[in-house]
Short mmCIF file of C-alpha atoms and ligand atoms in Angstrom, two decimals:
data_model
loop_
_atom_site.label_atom_id
_atom_site.label_comp_id
_atom_site.label_asym_id
_atom_site.label_seq_id
_atom_site.Cartn_x
_atom_site.Cartn_y
_atom_site.Cartn_z
CA MET A 13 -20.96 103.28 121.50
CA LEU A 14 -20.23 106.10 119.08
CA LEU A 15 -20.51 109.48 120.73
CA GLN A 16 -22.54 112.14 119.01
CA LEU A 17 -19.88 114.70 119.60
CA ASP A 18 -21.55 117.42 117.63
CA ARG A 19 -24.49 117.18 119.99
CA LEU A 20 -22.67 117.24 123.28
CA PRO A 21 -23.84 120.09 125.46
CA TRP A 22 -20.55 121.73 126.29
CA GLY A 23 -20.48 125.45 126.07
CA HIS A 24 -17.78 128.06 125.84
CA CYS A 25 -18.00 131.31 127.78
CA LEU A 26 -17.81 134.94 126.60
CA ASP A 27 -14.12 135.29 127.46
CA GLU A 28 -13.36 132.27 125.26
CA TYR A 29 -15.50 133.67 122.42
CA ASN A 30 -13.67 137.02 122.73
CA ARG A 31 -10.37 135.20 122.27
CA MET A 32 -11.43 132.56 119.72
CA PHE A 33 -12.85 135.26 117.45
CA SER A 34 -10.62 138.20 118.45
CA LEU A 35 -13.72 140.19 119.39
CA ASN A 36 -12.92 143.74 120.45
CA GLU A 37 -15.22 146.31 122.04
CA SER A 38 -16.61 147.56 118.73
CA ASP A 39 -17.13 143.99 117.42
CA ARG A 40 -19.20 143.24 120.52
CA GLU A 41 -21.49 146.20 119.75
CA LEU A 42 -22.42 144.71 116.35
CA ALA A 43 -25.55 142.70 115.57
CA ILE A 44 -24.14 139.17 116.04
CA LEU A 45 -25.41 135.73 115.07
CA ASP A 46 -23.94 132.76 116.96
CA CYS A 47 -24.45 129.67 114.77
CA ALA A 48 -24.38 126.19 116.35
CA CYS A 49 -24.39 127.89 119.73
CA GLY A 50 -25.19 124.79 121.78
CA THR A 51 -24.98 125.62 125.47
CA ALA A 52 -22.44 128.43 125.14
CA SER A 53 -23.02 131.30 127.56
CA PHE A 54 -22.04 133.88 124.91
CA ASN A 55 -25.62 135.09 124.37
CA ALA A 56 -26.42 135.18 128.10
CA GLU A 57 -23.29 137.13 129.01
CA MET A 58 -23.49 139.50 126.03
CA THR A 59 -27.16 140.26 126.74
CA ARG A 60 -26.30 141.07 130.34
CA LEU A 61 -23.75 143.58 129.02
CA GLY A 62 -26.38 145.19 126.80
CA ASN A 63 -25.17 143.70 123.50
CA LYS A 64 -27.28 142.12 120.77
CA VAL A 65 -26.85 138.43 119.95
CA ILE A 66 -29.14 135.88 118.35
CA SER A 67 -28.06 132.26 118.78
CA CYS A 68 -29.23 129.31 116.73
CA ASP A 69 -28.90 125.57 117.03
CA PRO A 70 -31.11 122.72 115.78
CA TYR A 71 -31.22 120.39 118.75
CA TYR A 72 -31.41 121.90 122.17
CA TYR A 73 -34.23 124.24 121.46
CA GLN A 74 -36.51 121.35 120.83
CA ARG A 75 -35.90 120.30 124.43
CA THR A 76 -37.01 121.77 127.73
CA PRO A 77 -34.43 123.32 130.07
CA VAL A 78 -34.86 120.26 132.34
CA GLU A 79 -34.02 117.90 129.46
CA ILE A 80 -31.03 120.04 128.52
CA ASP A 81 -29.84 120.00 132.12
CA ALA A 82 -30.05 116.18 132.12
CA LEU A 83 -28.02 116.05 128.87
CA ILE A 84 -25.38 118.27 130.42
CA GLN A 85 -25.07 116.02 133.48
CA GLU A 86 -24.86 112.97 131.22
CA ALA A 87 -22.15 114.51 129.03
CA TYR A 88 -20.05 115.94 131.82
CA HIS A 89 -17.37 113.24 132.09
CA THR A 90 -17.07 112.89 128.34
CA VAL A 91 -16.47 116.60 128.03
CA ILE A 92 -13.61 116.46 130.49
CA ASP A 93 -12.19 113.01 129.63
CA PHE A 94 -12.39 113.05 125.84
CA PRO A 95 -10.01 115.97 125.30
CA ARG A 96 -7.63 114.48 127.85
CA GLU A 97 -7.37 111.29 125.79
CA LEU A 98 -7.10 113.07 122.48
CA TYR A 99 -5.01 116.15 122.97
CA ALA A 100 -3.56 115.78 126.46
CA TYR A 101 -4.22 119.54 126.44
CA GLY A 102 -1.18 119.87 124.17
CA GLY A 103 -1.51 123.45 123.01
CA ASN A 104 -3.63 124.76 125.84
CA ASN A 105 -2.90 128.40 126.72
CA TYR A 106 -6.13 129.04 128.59
CA PHE A 107 -6.89 126.50 131.29
CA GLU A 108 -4.75 126.29 134.39
CA SER A 109 -5.96 122.79 135.27
CA GLU A 110 -8.61 120.20 134.51
CA GLU A 111 -10.58 121.63 137.40
CA HIS A 112 -10.44 125.06 135.74
CA LEU A 113 -11.66 123.52 132.46
CA ALA A 114 -14.49 121.74 134.28
CA ASN A 115 -15.52 124.94 136.07
CA VAL A 116 -15.54 127.05 132.90
CA ARG A 117 -17.67 124.45 131.08
CA ARG A 118 -20.03 123.99 134.02
CA ASN A 119 -20.49 127.73 134.59
CA ALA A 120 -21.06 128.40 130.88
CA THR A 121 -23.75 125.74 130.64
CA LEU A 122 -25.40 126.91 133.87
CA GLU A 123 -25.46 130.50 132.60
CA PHE A 124 -26.95 129.28 129.35
CA LEU A 125 -29.62 127.27 131.20
CA GLU A 126 -30.60 130.22 133.33
CA ASP A 127 -30.88 132.51 130.32
CA PHE A 128 -32.50 130.03 127.93
CA PRO A 129 -36.22 130.38 128.90
CA SER A 130 -36.26 134.19 128.72
CA GLY A 131 -33.95 134.22 125.69
CA LEU A 132 -36.29 131.84 123.89
CA GLN A 133 -39.24 134.13 124.62
CA GLN A 134 -37.32 137.18 123.44
CA GLY A 135 -36.31 135.44 120.20
CA ARG A 136 -32.61 135.43 121.14
CA TYR A 137 -32.48 131.62 120.81
CA VAL A 138 -33.78 130.29 117.51
CA THR A 139 -34.10 126.73 116.27
CA ALA A 140 -32.19 126.58 113.00
CA GLU A 141 -30.10 124.03 111.17
CA LEU A 142 -27.30 124.95 108.83
CA PRO A 143 -26.99 125.11 105.88
CA VAL A 144 -30.34 126.93 105.85
CA LEU A 145 -30.94 129.85 108.20
CA PRO A 146 -34.31 131.54 108.82
CA PHE A 147 -32.86 135.06 108.66
CA ASP A 148 -32.95 137.90 106.13
CA ASP A 149 -30.09 138.80 103.79
CA GLY A 150 -27.66 141.03 105.65
CA GLN A 151 -29.61 140.88 108.91
CA PHE A 152 -26.40 140.64 110.96
CA ASP A 153 -23.06 142.41 110.97
CA LEU A 154 -21.17 139.35 112.15
CA ALA A 155 -21.86 135.60 112.22
CA LEU A 156 -19.74 133.34 114.44
CA CYS A 157 -19.42 129.57 114.44
CA SER A 158 -17.36 127.85 117.12
CA HIS A 159 -16.42 124.19 117.32
CA PHE A 160 -18.74 122.83 114.72
CA LEU A 161 -17.98 123.39 111.03
CA PHE A 162 -14.46 122.01 110.82
CA THR A 163 -14.48 120.12 114.11
CA TYR A 164 -16.91 117.35 113.19
CA PRO A 165 -17.61 115.22 110.14
CA HIS A 166 -20.79 116.13 108.27
CA SER A 167 -23.30 114.20 106.22
CA SER A 168 -22.16 115.81 102.98
CA GLU A 169 -18.74 116.93 101.78
CA ASN A 170 -20.21 120.24 100.65
CA PHE A 171 -21.74 121.01 104.02
CA PRO A 172 -19.03 123.38 105.39
CA LEU A 173 -18.99 125.44 102.16
CA GLU A 174 -22.79 125.60 101.99
CA ALA A 175 -22.96 126.57 105.65
CA ILE A 176 -20.39 129.35 105.34
CA THR A 177 -22.04 130.67 102.17
CA GLU A 178 -25.37 130.78 104.01
CA MET A 179 -23.80 132.60 106.95
CA CYS A 180 -22.34 135.10 104.44
CA ARG A 181 -25.86 135.66 103.09
CA VAL A 182 -27.18 136.74 106.49
CA ALA A 183 -24.07 138.56 107.78
CA ARG A 184 -21.51 141.02 106.45
CA GLU A 185 -18.68 139.04 108.00
CA VAL A 186 -18.28 135.41 109.12
CA ARG A 187 -15.71 134.04 111.57
CA VAL A 188 -15.17 130.32 112.10
CA PHE A 189 -13.04 128.69 114.83
CA PRO A 190 -11.17 126.36 115.04
CA LEU A 191 -9.77 125.18 111.71
CA LEU A 192 -8.74 121.80 113.08
CA ASP A 193 -10.81 118.65 113.07
CA ARG A 194 -11.46 116.85 116.32
CA PHE A 195 -8.32 114.76 115.96
CA GLY A 196 -6.13 117.86 115.73
CA GLY A 197 -5.33 117.95 112.00
CA ILE A 198 -6.12 120.95 109.78
CA SER A 199 -9.53 120.30 108.31
CA GLU A 200 -9.37 118.82 104.84
CA HIS A 201 -12.19 121.18 103.89
CA LEU A 202 -10.26 124.38 104.55
CA ASN A 203 -8.21 124.79 101.37
CA PRO A 204 -10.89 123.73 98.86
CA ILE A 205 -13.39 126.01 100.61
CA ARG A 206 -10.99 128.92 100.63
CA THR A 207 -10.40 128.59 96.90
CA ILE A 208 -14.12 128.65 96.13
CA LEU A 209 -15.00 131.40 98.62
CA ASN A 210 -12.19 133.56 97.24
CA ARG A 211 -14.14 133.98 94.00
CA SER A 212 -16.92 135.90 95.71
CA PHE A 213 -15.63 137.01 99.11
CA HIS A 214 -12.64 138.47 100.85
CA VAL A 215 -11.07 135.53 102.73
CA GLU A 216 -8.47 135.52 105.50
CA PRO A 217 -7.97 131.78 105.93
CA ARG A 218 -5.75 131.59 109.00
CA THR A 219 -5.95 134.58 111.29
CA GLU A 220 -4.08 133.93 114.53
CA VAL A 221 -6.03 134.37 117.77
CA ASN A 222 -5.13 134.35 121.45
CA TYR A 223 -6.87 131.07 122.31
CA GLU A 224 -5.43 127.61 121.95
CA PHE A 225 -6.77 124.34 123.32
CA GLN A 226 -5.98 121.86 120.58
CA LYS A 227 -2.29 122.12 119.75
CA GLY A 228 -1.93 124.49 116.80
CA GLY A 229 -5.64 125.32 116.94
CA ASN A 230 -5.15 129.07 117.44
CA LYS A 231 -6.42 130.20 114.04
CA MET A 232 -9.79 131.35 112.72
CA LEU A 233 -11.23 131.78 109.25
CA ARG A 234 -12.60 135.25 108.39
CA VAL A 235 -14.84 135.73 105.37
CA SER A 236 -16.37 139.05 104.42
CA LYS A 237 -18.13 140.72 101.54
CA LYS A 238 -15.75 142.23 99.00
CA SER A 239 -15.93 146.01 99.23
CA SER A 240 -17.32 147.43 96.00
CA ALA A 241 -14.84 149.50 93.99
C1 LIG B 385 -19.61 121.37 120.20
S1 LIG B 385 -21.10 122.24 120.09
C2 LIG B 385 -20.46 123.91 120.01
C3 LIG B 385 -21.29 124.84 120.83
C4 LIG B 385 -20.83 126.30 120.87
N1 LIG B 385 -20.65 126.86 119.56
C5 LIG B 385 -19.59 126.51 121.69
O1 LIG B 385 -18.53 126.73 121.13
O2 LIG B 385 -19.69 126.44 122.91
C6 LIG B 385 -21.66 121.94 118.42
C7 LIG B 385 -23.10 122.39 118.21
O3 LIG B 385 -23.44 122.22 116.83
C8 LIG B 385 -24.83 122.02 116.77
N2 LIG B 385 -25.22 121.54 115.42
C9 LIG B 385 -25.23 120.26 114.96
N3 LIG B 385 -25.68 120.24 113.67
C10 LIG B 385 -25.93 121.53 113.32
C11 LIG B 385 -26.40 122.18 112.12
N4 LIG B 385 -26.69 121.49 111.02
N5 LIG B 385 -26.55 123.52 112.12
C12 LIG B 385 -26.23 124.25 113.22
N6 LIG B 385 -25.79 123.70 114.38
C13 LIG B 385 -25.64 122.37 114.43
C14 LIG B 385 -25.06 121.01 117.89
O4 LIG B 385 -26.41 120.95 118.28
C15 LIG B 385 -24.14 121.56 118.97
O5 LIG B 385 -24.83 122.39 119.85
#
């Protein structure tokens, strides 16, 4: 059976987001959009700290928390076993053990589940599917996208470019992590996208970050509006 890896409910936690996107104190105070948030606990943890995050994802928000919980249970072994087969944790500089990995994933998804009903009511979780976002131009300071755009194959070749361009419409700056596909190679989309984005935006294609799980996967893409002369 083919796994729908882009739909697996495995979430990263705030500490991982801080490292994947090199978020410092002043970044965390910005108005942030987390695209393709899945069951990450970023929104839950940031809200608890008094920060402002809106998260969007097309799938989970059409399900009840009980259904999401069932999906998480179902996906659990895949989440732990699949990376073991693929990467053997080759470049990992974060997890001390498989048990540590399992605990971080479990805690992140549990935090998400606990926060989801109130976050939904408060409009912090929004159903939205890239490459079209239901937000105003420039509504956010920063848009983040973790483990989606370059990680998985998409229905159209243009999807990553369209998605990043849309994120640039709603946010002043966009950060995408990682730049590798799920088999550990640099995404074939990266260079063509960089060339096109360069025409309209300021692009830092491979900014090193202090988080590595896939070997060599410690880089993010940063795209921001060109400052007017
Ligand atoms: C591997 S998860 C990453 C979750 C989260 N960003 C994290 O790092 O913990 C990928 C997510 O992409 C979402 N997704 C799939 N298609 C999407 C689309 N067209 N637009 C936005 N999100 C999408 C899936 O529902 C899933 O939650």
